[in-house]
């Protein structure tokens, strides 16, 4: 079926026929909070502090070491201890990054449906590449993704548009034909800067950077399969 350049499913005004969907990793494609929180709690225990419940840490998981060390130890970038703690956190995370991580409910069905519809999909994350690939291997999805861009794959990380634009270049598709899905304000900012439609993943680690309704995403999806409402059948 021919798709007109102004095809507008479910409220997104597509300036180019949809070709692909890109996902943030932590809190969007996969629930990694258990392993990230576990690494943070290791640092707390080493300091004689009790572990924090996962529901306290979960909203900060998309912010990585910066967010988790901030909420878990009240130490932030610029503090003399931060760089040492960040390295300790990353070392702890490397040892447990695939222990509990799993796809969010409905995500496997969504990826299958995207492939069935002839749409490419890939990952653009701020997670360093040395962690991204083992997580994707643990999920069994590394070979299925059309592209995987990590936080250190390009000269800039999100909210800069370069990672998204690089993913589009590697897939050989125009940015206006790609939907970017993320659970963090930076994801939506990056998509806007790259000139691509965006969807805020309300199932993710929302809660640490304002009301999701204020981010300016083109759509807010409550469940991964809701994204199909905005893509061609």
Backbone as a ProteinNet text record, in pm:
[ID]
protein_1_A
[PRIMARY]
XXXXXXXXXXXXXXXXXXXXXXXXXXXXXXXXXXXXXXXXXXXXXXXXXXXXXXXXXXXXXXXXXXXXXXXXXXXXXXXXXXXXXXXXXXXXXXXXXXXXXXXXXXXXXXXXXXXXXXXXXXXXXXXXXXXXXXXXXXXXXXXXXXXXXXXXXXXXXXXXXXXXXXXXXXXXXXXXXXXXXXXXXXXXXXXXXXXXXXXXXXXXXXXXXXXXXXXXXXXXXXXXXXXXXXXXX
[TERTIARY]
83.9	0	87.5	56.9	132.5	92.1	191.9	166.6	200.2	104.8	128	224.5	299.1	399.1	337.2	206.9	141.6	60.8	90.8	23.9	24.3	-91.9	-105.3	-183.5	-118.5	-188.9	-187.7	-302.2	-307.7	-260	-253.7	-221	-83.6	10.6	142	131.8	177.6	180	313.3	312.3	434.3	468.2	582.4	628.4	692.6	730.5	780.3	714.9	692.3	632.8	715.7	653.3	728.4	812.1	936	1027.4	1085.2	1089.6	1160	1114.9	1144.2	1122.2	1252	1296.3	1414	1370.2	1436.5	1402	1520.4	1491.3	1585.1	1590.7	1697.2	1711.8	1656	1720.2	1678.9	1545.1	1446.1	1317.2	1224.2	1269.3	1184.7	1174.4	1284.7	1283.7	1283.8	1371.9	1392.6	1385.3	1339.7	1336.2	1470.2	1559.7	1694.7	1711.8	1603.7	1614.3	1663.5	1626.8	1669.7	1820.4	1884.9	2030.2	2100.7	2047.4	2106.1	2091.2	1971.8	1949.9	2035.5	2055.5	2141.1	2283.5	2334.7	2470	2480	2378.5	2377.5	2372.4	2291.6	2280.1	2408.6	2486.9	2618.3	2703.5	2697.7	2773.9	2721.2	2589.9	2532.3	2577.1	2572	2612.3	2759.3	2842.7	2984.4	3006.2	2911.8	2920.7	2843.6	2797.9	2725.7	2582.2	2527.9	2389.9	2301.1	2174.5	2084.8	2047.5	2020.1	1973.7	1843.7	1827	1702.3	1607	1476.5	1379.1	1385.1	1357.6	1364.1	1266.6	1150.2	1053.9	1103.3	1199.7	1261.7	1361.8	1433.9	1539.7	1488.1	1379.9	1331.5	1314.2	1252.6	1232.5	1362.1	1475.7	1603.2	1690.6	1640.9	1723.9	1764.8	1677.5	1712.4	1824.1	1847.5	1954	2089	2093.6	2219.2	2292.6	2426.1	2508.7	2481.5	2469.4	2446.6	2320.2	2210.6	2083.8	2079.7	2132.8	2125.1	2218.4	2338.7	2429.9	2373.8	2307.3	2247.3	2137.9	2044.8	1933.3	1974.8	2071.7	2109.7	2213.3	2298.6	2406.7	2415.2	2327.8	2325.9	2461.8	2523.8	2651.5	2631.9	2676.1	2643.3	2769.5	2760.8	2876.9	2931.8	3063.9	3127.9	3174.3	3111	3154.9	3287.6	3382.1	3512.9	3502.8	3397.4	3382.6	3314.2	3252.5	3162	3231	3343.6	3408	3450	3500.3	3538.7	3417.2	3308.6	3186.2	3125.8	3132.6	3079.3	3152.1	3283.9	3359.3	3324.6	3308.2	3271.2	3131.9	3041.3	2907	2912.3	2987.5	2995.9	3059.8	3160.9	3223.6	3122.9	3043.7	2943.2	2834.8	2795.1	2689.9	2735.9	2861	2911.6	2898.5	2906.6	2901	2758.7	2657.6	2519.4	2420.6	2470.5	2382.3	2278.7	2290	2189.6	2121.1	2131.3	2074.4	1921.2	1862.6	1716.4	1656.8	1740	1691.4	1606	1494.9	1402.5	1326.2	1270.4	1185.2	1060.5	1012.1	885	772.8	668.9	553.4	497.7	480.9	428.9	535.5	660.3	765	802.5	808.9	841.2	737.3	610.4	503.7	515.9	552.5	568.4	680.6	795	907.7	872.2	801	757.2	666	573	478.3	548.2	644.9	719.1	788.9	853.7	922	822.8	706.5	603.7	553.2	552.3	505.6	615.3	733.4	842.8	912.1	896.6	960.3	1086.9	1192.4	1315.3	1300.7	1383	1387.5	1531.1	1560.1	1695	1698.2	1817.7	1840.2	1929.2	1887.2	1974.2	1967.3	2076.5	2081.7	2203	2195.6	2312.2	2399	2357.5	2435.1	2566.6	2680.8	2806.7	2801.6	2873.6	2865.7	2906.8	3000.6	3047.6	2940.4	2835.4	2721.4	2604.5	2589.1	2475.8	2477.5	2591.2	2596.7	2570.8	2630.1	2596.3	2449	2386.9	2244.5	2163.5	2197	2125.7	2148.6	2270.4	2297.2	2211.5	2202	2121.7	1975.2	1928.2	1789.4	1769.7	1880.1	1872.7	1834	1865.1	1817.1	1928.9	2051.4	2161.1	2160.7	2135.4	2140	2014.2	1907.2	1780.5	1771	1843.5	1835.8	1903.2	1837.6	1895.3	2012.5	2013.5	2121.3	2125	2244.1	2261.3	2360.7	2311.9	2395.7	2398.2	2517.2	2532.8	2578.1	2587.8	2621.5	2759.4	2849.8	2984.7	3012.3	2905.9	2921.7	2948.3	2902.5	2920	2983.1	3015.7	3082.7	2992.8	2861.7	2766.3	2661.2	2610.5	2501	2371.8	2258.3	2131	2135.1	2076.8	1973.8	2025.4	2155.2	2205.1	2145.7	2113	2050.5	2146.4	2278.3	2373.5	2353.7	2329.4	2309.8	2191.4	2082.2	1965.7	1993.5	2059.4	2091.5	2189.4	2282.3	2376.8	2304.8	2207.1	2128.9	2054.3	1994.9	1923	2017.7	2135.7	2234.9	2274.3	2295.7	2336	2223.8	2098.3	1984.9	1947.1	2005.3	1977.1	1829.1	1779.1	1640.9	1640.6	1545.3	1538.6	1484	1536.3	1488.4	1338.3	1279.8	1136.3	1050.3	1111.3	1036	1052.9	1118.1	1152.1	1084	1022.8	964.4	1065.9	1092.8	1181.3	1100.2	1124.6	1048.1	1141.1	1105.3	1189.1	1110.6	1171.2	1102.7	1166.9	1247.7	1318.1	1302.4	1298.8	1286.9	1394.9	1516.4	1626.4	1594.5	1519.8	1483.2	1396	1299.5	1208.6	1281.4	1367.9	1446.8	1536.5	1598	1685	1605.8	1487.8	1404.6	1363.9	1321.2	1282.1	1398.9	1516.9	1634.9	1675.3	1643.6	1677.2	1570.2	1456.5	1349	1269.7	1255.9	1177.6	1064.1	953.3	843.4	889.7	821.4	862.5	742.5	766.6	665.4	725.7	655.9	698.8	644.8	733.4	697	652.1	520.6	466.7	485.3	522	546.9	687.2	768.9	908.6	934.8	1057.5	1103.2	1069.9	942.3	895.9	895.3	929.8	912.4	1018.7	1133.5	1241.2	1264.7	1194.8	1219.4	1089.6	996.6	876.2	762.7	653.6	532.8	555.2	529.9	549.2	467.4	355.3	272.1	332.7	436.1	502.2	626.7	659.6	783	773.9	653.2	636.7	643	626.5	624.6	502.3	514	400.1	287.8	324.4	225.5	281.2	191	227.7	165.3	249.2	201.2	201.8	88.2	77.7	133.4	139.7	181.8	255.5	358.1	431.8	343.9	243.2	160.3	76.6	59	-12.9	57.6	186.4	262.6	213.5	154.7	106.9	-6.6	-73.6	-180.4	-126	4.1	65.2	155.1	139.5	221.7	132.7	177.2	94.7	78.1	-38.8	-68.2	-2.5
-120.1	0	125.2	217.7	342.5	433.1	491.7	582.6	724	812.9	952	1018.3	1116.5	1183.9	1258.5	1281.7	1350.5	1253	1124.1	1020.6	1057.9	1051.5	1097.5	997.7	884.6	789.2	834.3	827	846.1	979.2	1082.2	1213.7	1265.4	1181.8	1230.1	1275.8	1394.7	1442.7	1402.8	1295.5	1244	1324.9	1389.1	1463.9	1371.8	1252.9	1148.8	1017.3	925.8	796.8	726.5	673.5	608.5	491	485.7	378	301.2	365.3	302	360	284.4	329.9	310.7	415.2	408.3	417.1	340.3	335.4	375.7	449.1	455.6	315.1	285.1	150	139.1	204.8	195.3	265.7	190.9	250.7	264.9	225.5	233.1	95.2	45.5	-90.2	-193.1	-173.5	-275.3	-217.4	-300.2	-265.4	-306.1	-211.2	-235.3	-184.7	-134.4	-67.5	-160.4	-289.4	-381.5	-394.8	-405.9	-420.9	-289.2	-178.3	-48	-16.2	-42.4	-18.9	-108.7	-231	-322.4	-272.4	-215.9	-160.6	-42.6	43.7	157.5	109.5	10.3	-39.1	-104.6	-158.1	-208.9	-96.7	21.2	136.4	178.2	175.9	212.9	116.1	-12.5	-112.4	-94.7	-65.4	-41.8	76.3	169.4	286.4	267.5	147.5	120.6	167.4	190	236.2	119.9	119.6	12.5	27.8	-80.5	-70.7	7.9	81	152	63.5	74.5	-3	36.3	-59.6	-34.3	74.2	83.3	184.5	326.1	341.4	471.8	503.5	403.9	423.7	424	352.1	332.9	463.5	570	691.4	756.5	720.2	783.6	695.1	577.2	481.6	531.3	608.2	658.2	761.8	819.6	918.8	854.5	720.7	649.5	677.6	670.6	688.9	823.1	927.1	1061.3	1065.4	1014.6	1020.3	928.4	806.7	709.3	744.5	790.9	833.9	957.3	1042.2	1161.8	1127.8	1040.1	1007.4	910.3	823.8	721.2	763.2	859.1	900.2	1051.5	1124.3	1271.1	1330.2	1270.2	1318.9	1342	1456.5	1500.3	1540.5	1549.3	1594.8	1725.9	1733	1849.3	1823	1725.8	1686.5	1610.6	1632.4	1564.8	1412.7	1356.2	1210.7	1153.7	1239.2	1187.6	1096.6	1137.4	1058.7	920.7	915.1	785.9	697.3	756.4	679.3	634.7	720.5	683.6	560.9	557.7	442.1	317.5	332.8	218	166.5	259.5	220.5	143.1	194.4	129	-9	-23.4	-154.5	-252.7	-204.9	-291.9	-329.7	-233.5	-259.6	-359.3	-350.4	-442.5	-587.8	-610.2	-746.2	-799.8	-712.3	-759.8	-709.2	-659.5	-586.2	-670.2	-800.8	-885.8	-979.5	-951	-1041	-1040.1	-921.1	-910.8	-834.4	-776.4	-694.9	-777.6	-719.5	-786.8	-682.9	-723.5	-634.9	-599	-476.2	-439	-522.3	-544.8	-620.6	-556.1	-636.1	-587.8	-548.2	-530.5	-483.9	-590.2	-715.1	-822.3	-829.7	-817.2	-818	-698.5	-583	-463.5	-481.6	-531.6	-549.7	-648.5	-753.7	-851	-784	-702	-636.7	-534.9	-462	-366.2	-437.7	-548.8	-625.7	-678.2	-723.2	-774.6	-666.9	-542.7	-431	-372.5	-432.1	-385.7	-261.4	-233.3	-116.8	-159.3	-83.9	-109.8	-61.2	-115.4	-62.7	-69.2	21.5	25.5	95.7	111.1	165.7	289.1	395.1	511.5	541.9	519.3	531.5	613.2	671	737.9	641.4	517.9	415	391.4	383.1	355.2	223.1	217.9	103.1	-26.8	-19.8	-142.2	-205	-128.1	-183.2	-212.5	-130.8	-147.2	-283.6	-322.6	-447.5	-571.1	-580.5	-696	-700.7	-583.5	-582.6	-633.2	-585.4	-631.6	-781	-828.9	-972.2	-1049.9	-997.2	-1063.2	-1071.1	-970.5	-969.1	-1053	-1094.7	-1172.4	-1090.1	-958.4	-868.6	-798.8	-825.6	-751	-766.8	-886.8	-912.1	-865.3	-843	-802.7	-652.5	-574.2	-428.8	-380.7	-289.4	-234.3	-143.1	-84.6	5.1	11.6	27.7	46.7	160.6	271.4	387.9	410.5	415.5	433.3	575	603.5	738.4	783.9	688.6	723.5	683.4	657	622.5	745.6	862.2	986.9	1091.4	1204.9	1309.4	1372.2	1358.7	1415.1	1310.3	1317	1230.8	1311.5	1243.2	1312.9	1403.9	1523	1568.7	1624.9	1616.1	1657.5	1564.3	1615.5	1530.8	1436.6	1454.5	1377	1225.6	1168.7	1022.5	976	1050.9	1013.5	1029.8	1138.4	1161	1055.4	1012.5	908.4	775.6	745.5	623.1	624.8	739.3	750.8	734.3	791.9	780.2	634.2	562.9	422.6	335.4	372.6	297.6	344.7	456.8	516.3	553.6	624.2	673.1	818.9	899.9	1040.3	1051.9	1144.9	1160	1182.1	1253	1282	1157.3	1044.7	920.5	824.8	872.4	784.9	834.8	744.9	776.7	742.7	838.7	810	800.1	693.7	664.3	666.8	746.6	753.4	790	765.5	790.6	904.7	986.5	1095.7	1223	1335.9	1464.4	1480.4	1433.3	1444.7	1372.5	1263.3	1189.2	1273.4	1340.9	1423.1	1544.9	1604.2	1717.7	1677.3	1560.9	1513.3	1489.2	1428.5	1402.4	1531.6	1629.4	1758.3	1821.8	1818.6	1878.4	1805.7	1675.7	1595.9	1604.2	1666.3	1678.9	1552.2	1472.5	1349.8	1347.8	1280.7	1267.2	1194.1	1220	1158.9	1105.6	1000	942.8	928.6	975.6	960.3	828.8	747.6	615.1	625.2	632.2	649.8	525.8	412	290.6	292	390	390.5	455	505.2	557.1	705.4	735.8	873.7	921.7	1049.3	1101.6	1197.1	1203.1	1287.1	1414.6	1432.5	1555.4	1617.4	1637.1	1712.3	1628.1	1694.4	1630.1	1585.1	1458.6	1404.8	1481.2	1537.7	1614.5	1746.2	1790	1916.4	1898.4	1775.3	1752	1794.5	1797.9	1836.1	1720.9	1597.4	1482.5	1488.3	1432.3	1428.7	1341.2	1232.1	1144.5	1093	1053.4	985.2	846.7	743.7	605.6	540.9	483.9	418.3	276.8	216.7	77.2	65.9	-18.7	-29.8	-52.4	-136.1	-165.9	-45.7	54.1	174.8	247.3	225.2	293.7	254.2	136	90.6	177.6	248.2	338.9	454.7	478.4	593.2	551.1	425.5	370.9	302	291.6	229.2	81.5	31.7	-111.7	-190.8
0	0	0	-86.6	-94.4	21.9	89.9	201.1	158.3	169.2	131.4	228.4	183.4	267.1	383.6	378.9	489.5	575.6	563.7	641.6	789.8	852.4	990	1075	1116.4	1201	1346.1	1413.1	1555.8	1608.2	1526.7	1578.6	1544.4	1500	1457.4	1312.2	1286.5	1148.4	1086.6	1009.9	948.3	823.8	825	707.5	605.1	647.3	557.5	597.9	504	539.5	646.6	751.4	859.9	810.6	858	817.6	936.5	1054.6	1165.8	1299.8	1405.1	1542.4	1619	1686.1	1771.4	1917.1	2002	2143.2	2230.3	2336.6	2447.2	2507.5	2583.3	2637.1	2779.7	2874.8	3015	3037.5	3083	3112.9	2994.2	2876.3	2756.2	2691.7	2640	2584.6	2697.5	2794.8	2898.4	3038.6	3130.4	3271.8	3332.8	3342.9	3394.9	3537.8	3596.9	3726.9	3836.8	3831.2	3935.3	3942	3825.7	3822.8	3853.6	3800.8	3831.4	3980.3	4034.3	4176	4263.1	4218.1	4293.1	4301.8	4193.1	4193.5	4289.4	4290.2	4382.1	4527	4553.5	4690.4	4739.1	4649.1	4688.8	4746.4	4683.7	4735.4	4871.7	4888.2	5017.7	5127.7	5099.6	5198.9	5235.6	5135.5	5163.1	5256.3	5258.9	5345.6	5476.8	5500	5622.6	5621.5	5502	5487.8	5444	5482.5	5439.8	5292.4	5223.1	5083.8	5075.8	4966.2	4942.7	4863.7	4889.6	4810.9	4663.6	4578.3	4435.1	4391.7	4457.4	4414.6	4442	4532.1	4555.8	4444.7	4400.3	4301	4157	4131.4	3994.2	3915.7	3972.1	3891.8	3844.3	3905.4	3871.5	3783.3	3749.6	3677.3	3539.6	3472.1	3339	3343.4	3461	3474.9	3504.7	3508.3	3521.9	3651.6	3644.8	3764.6	3829.9	3751.4	3805.6	3890.6	3835.2	3906.9	4027.2	4012.3	4120.7	4236.1	4206.2	4312.3	4381.8	4305.7	4364.2	4463	4422.6	4511.4	4621.7	4592.2	4688.3	4789.9	4750.9	4840.2	4857.6	4788.1	4794.9	4757.4	4658.3	4605.2	4455.8	4406.4	4271.7	4195.2	4059.8	3982.1	4037.3	4048.7	4108.3	4250.1	4315.9	4449.6	4437.5	4529.3	4519.1	4513.2	4570.8	4573.5	4450.6	4369.6	4267.4	4167	4111.9	4007.4	4057.6	4180.8	4238	4257.9	4309.1	4329.5	4197.8	4097.5	3966	3912	3923.9	3875.3	3955	4086.7	4169.9	4132.1	4102.9	4060.7	3929.4	3832.6	3702.4	3713.1	3799.9	3819.5	3878.5	3976.3	4037.8	3937.5	3854.2	3755.8	3650.4	3608	3506.7	3551.8	3682.7	3735.2	3747.8	3732.4	3754.4	3650	3536.1	3443.7	3371.6	3378.8	3313.4	3412.5	3541.8	3642.3	3640.1	3639	3644.9	3527.7	3443.5	3331.2	3235.3	3193.8	3102	3022.2	2909.2	2830.6	2910.5	2892.1	2951.2	2889.3	2966.8	2918.8	2792.1	2689.6	2562.4	2462.8	2508.5	2416.6	2314.2	2355.5	2261.5	2149.9	2186.3	2085.8	1992.5	2048.5	1965.7	1864.8	1908.8	1816.8	1706	1742.4	1641.5	1539	1586.7	1497.2	1407.5	1462.1	1380	1264.5	1296.2	1192.5	1089.6	1137.2	1046.2	951.6	998.2	916.4	827.5	833.5	749.3	801.6	930.9	991.4	1064.9	1047.1	1120.2	1264.6	1354.2	1489.5	1542	1632.7	1687.6	1821.9	1875.2	2008.9	2001.3	2071.4	2093.8	2242.9	2312	2456.8	2499.6	2617.7	2674.9	2755.2	2762.8	2833.4	2757.9	2827.3	2757.2	2680.5	2569.3	2478.8	2547.5	2642	2707.5	2795.5	2828.2	2900.7	2806.6	2704.4	2613.2	2545.4	2490.7	2415.2	2502.1	2623.9	2707.5	2747.3	2770.3	2802.7	2684	2564	2445.5	2421.2	2450.7	2440.5	2540.1	2663.6	2765.4	2728.4	2655.5	2608.5	2482.1	2421.1	2297.7	2177	2178.7	2073.4	1995.4	2029.9	1965.6	1813.9	1766.9	1622.5	1551.2	1625.8	1564.1	1540.6	1618.9	1608	1480.4	1411.2	1288	1318.3	1438.2	1477.1	1629.3	1684.6	1828.7	1849	1902.7	1930.2	2081.3	2138.2	2281.9	2314.7	2444.5	2486.9	2445.5	2418.7	2375.6	2230.6	2155.1	2013.3	1927.5	1974.5	1900.6	1992.9	1936.6	2014.1	2119.6	2103	2198	2233.1	2355.7	2399.5	2401.7	2416	2430.4	2552.9	2544.9	2450.3	2317.8	2291.2	2159.6	2053.1	1936.5	1833.6	1761.8	1778.3	1699.5	1710.1	1828	1831.9	1747.1	1749.6	1669.8	1521	1486.7	1345.4	1294.4	1378.7	1340.2	1317.8	1404.1	1386.2	1253.6	1220.3	1093.1	975	988	880.3	860.1	970.3	958.4	902.8	931.1	875.7	737	694.7	563.8	550.7	652.8	651.7	695.5	647.3	689.5	831.4	912.6	1050.6	1061.7	966.1	973.3	958.6	918.1	899.9	1017.4	1124.9	1237.3	1364.9	1438.5	1568.1	1676	1765.2	1877.9	2005.2	2081.6	2202.7	2323.1	2424.9	2543.8	2667.4	2782.1	2909.2	2987.8	2920.9	2986.2	2903.5	2969.7	2900.1	2794.7	2824.1	2727.2	2596.7	2605	2484.2	2392.4	2451.6	2372.7	2317.2	2395.7	2349.2	2231.9	2241.3	2133.6	2005.9	2018.8	1901.3	1833.6	1911.7	1853.7	1779.3	1841.4	1779.1	1651.7	1645	1526.6	1418.7	1449.7	1351.9	1332.2	1438.6	1426.2	1527.1	1496.4	1591.1	1716.9	1828.2	1954	2029.9	2107.7	2196	2334.5	2435.8	2574.3	2628.5	2682.8	2732.6	2877.4	2898.1	3032.8	3119	3058.6	3136.3	3196.8	3162.4	3203.6	3337.9	3354.6	3483.9	3496.4	3485.9	3491.7	3636.7	3658.3	3793.1	3841.3	3774.8	3828.1	3747.7	3637.5	3559.9	3509.3	3602.2	3569.6	3515	3488.4	3436.9	3293.6	3265.5	3131.1	3028.2	3071.2	2979.8	2938.2	3008.9	2977	2890.8	2855.8	2781.7	2635.6	2583	2442.9	2345.6	2393.6	2302.8	2212.3	2094.6	2002.1	2056.4	2122.4	2184.5	2316.3	2405.8	2529.4	2523.6	2533	2523.2	2660.4	2699.4	2830.1	2827.2	2709	2692.9	2560	2551	2424.6	2301.7	2312.5	2196	2151	2238.6	2199.7	2085.5	2071.3	1966.4	1826.9	1815.5	1684.6	1632	1721.4	1678.7	1596.2	1605.9	1539.3	1421.8	1380.2	1272.3	1170.1	1045.5	942.7	965.2	938.3	953.9	840.7
[MASK]
+++++++++++++++++++++++++++++++++++++++++++++++++++++++++++++++++++++++++++++++++++++++++++++++++++++++++++++++++++++++++++++++++++++++++++++++++++++++++++++++++++++++++++++++++++++++++++++++++++++++++++++++++++++++++++++++++++++++++

